């Protein structure tokens, strides 16, 4: 089980808001801290994968359950 430091419920928000809110949260976090995001926008799957690659933050998990996409990122 991954220990999460910050959790964001962004269900119902459309692109690009889930990613923007996650970026804001990560900017206030320290190295090694973990952010978990819940979103319902299907485009967020692609967005979070690309963001992790570009930003250097580590995408620890990307899951889907009942239409909710759950992303777990570790601050670089």
Short mmCIF file of C-alpha atoms in Angstrom, two decimals:
data_model
loop_
_atom_site.label_atom_id
_atom_site.label_comp_id
_atom_site.label_asym_id
_atom_site.label_seq_id
_atom_site.Cartn_x
_atom_site.Cartn_y
_atom_site.Cartn_z
CA UNK A 1 0.00 0.00 0.00
CA UNK A 2 1.36 3.39 -1.01
CA UNK A 3 1.26 6.04 1.71
CA UNK A 4 -0.39 9.19 0.31
CA UNK A 5 0.44 12.67 1.60
CA UNK A 6 -2.15 14.69 -0.37
CA UNK A 7 -5.41 13.52 -1.93
CA UNK A 8 -7.43 15.48 -4.51
CA UNK A 9 -11.01 14.68 -5.50
CA UNK A 10 -11.38 16.27 -8.94
CA UNK A 11 -14.32 14.21 -10.14
CA UNK A 12 -16.61 16.14 -12.50
CA UNK A 13 -13.89 18.50 -13.72
CA UNK A 14 -12.99 18.52 -17.40
CA UNK A 15 -9.62 18.88 -19.10
CA UNK A 16 -7.38 20.69 -18.33
CA UNK A 17 -8.57 21.36 -14.77
CA UNK A 18 -7.60 18.02 -13.16
CA UNK A 19 -4.02 18.35 -14.39
CA UNK A 20 -3.79 22.04 -13.45
CA UNK A 21 -5.03 21.34 -9.90
CA UNK A 22 -2.56 18.46 -9.58
CA UNK A 23 0.30 20.72 -10.73
CA UNK A 24 -0.70 23.32 -8.14
CA UNK A 25 -0.76 20.70 -5.39
CA UNK A 26 2.62 19.25 -6.44
CA UNK A 27 4.19 22.72 -6.41
CA UNK A 28 3.44 22.92 -2.66
CA UNK A 29 4.77 19.43 -1.91
CA UNK A 30 8.27 18.26 -1.09
CA UNK A 31 10.51 15.70 -2.73
CA UNK A 32 9.27 12.13 -2.25
CA UNK A 33 5.78 13.15 -1.14
CA UNK A 34 2.89 11.34 -2.82
CA UNK A 35 -0.21 12.85 -4.43
CA UNK A 36 -3.33 10.83 -5.28
CA UNK A 37 -5.84 12.31 -7.72
CA UNK A 38 -9.34 11.06 -8.51
CA UNK A 39 -10.79 12.31 -11.82
CA UNK A 40 -13.63 11.35 -14.16
CA UNK A 41 -12.33 12.95 -17.37
CA UNK A 42 -11.15 10.11 -19.67
CA UNK A 43 -8.61 12.50 -21.25
CA UNK A 44 -6.83 12.73 -17.93
CA UNK A 45 -5.29 9.27 -18.49
CA UNK A 46 -3.23 10.61 -21.40
CA UNK A 47 -2.65 13.96 -19.67
CA UNK A 48 -1.20 12.51 -16.46
CA UNK A 49 1.03 10.03 -18.30
CA UNK A 50 2.45 12.83 -20.49
CA UNK A 51 2.81 15.20 -17.54
CA UNK A 52 4.80 12.62 -15.54
CA UNK A 53 7.13 11.99 -18.47
CA UNK A 54 7.73 15.69 -19.11
CA UNK A 55 7.89 16.94 -15.50
CA UNK A 56 9.99 14.16 -14.02
CA UNK A 57 7.43 13.38 -11.31
CA UNK A 58 6.95 9.63 -11.01
CA UNK A 59 3.56 8.16 -11.95
CA UNK A 60 3.38 5.34 -9.39
CA UNK A 61 -0.07 4.11 -10.42
CA UNK A 62 -2.83 4.81 -12.91
CA UNK A 63 -6.05 2.90 -12.24
CA UNK A 64 -9.73 3.05 -13.16
CA UNK A 65 -12.69 1.91 -11.08
CA UNK A 66 -16.34 2.51 -12.03
CA UNK A 67 -15.49 5.45 -14.29
CA UNK A 68 -13.14 7.10 -11.80
CA UNK A 69 -9.51 7.41 -12.81
CA UNK A 70 -7.02 7.32 -9.95
CA UNK A 71 -3.49 8.64 -10.39
CA UNK A 72 -0.74 8.34 -7.81
CA UNK A 73 2.29 10.59 -8.36
CA UNK A 74 5.51 10.95 -6.41
CA UNK A 75 7.08 14.41 -6.31
CA UNK A 76 10.54 14.38 -7.91
#
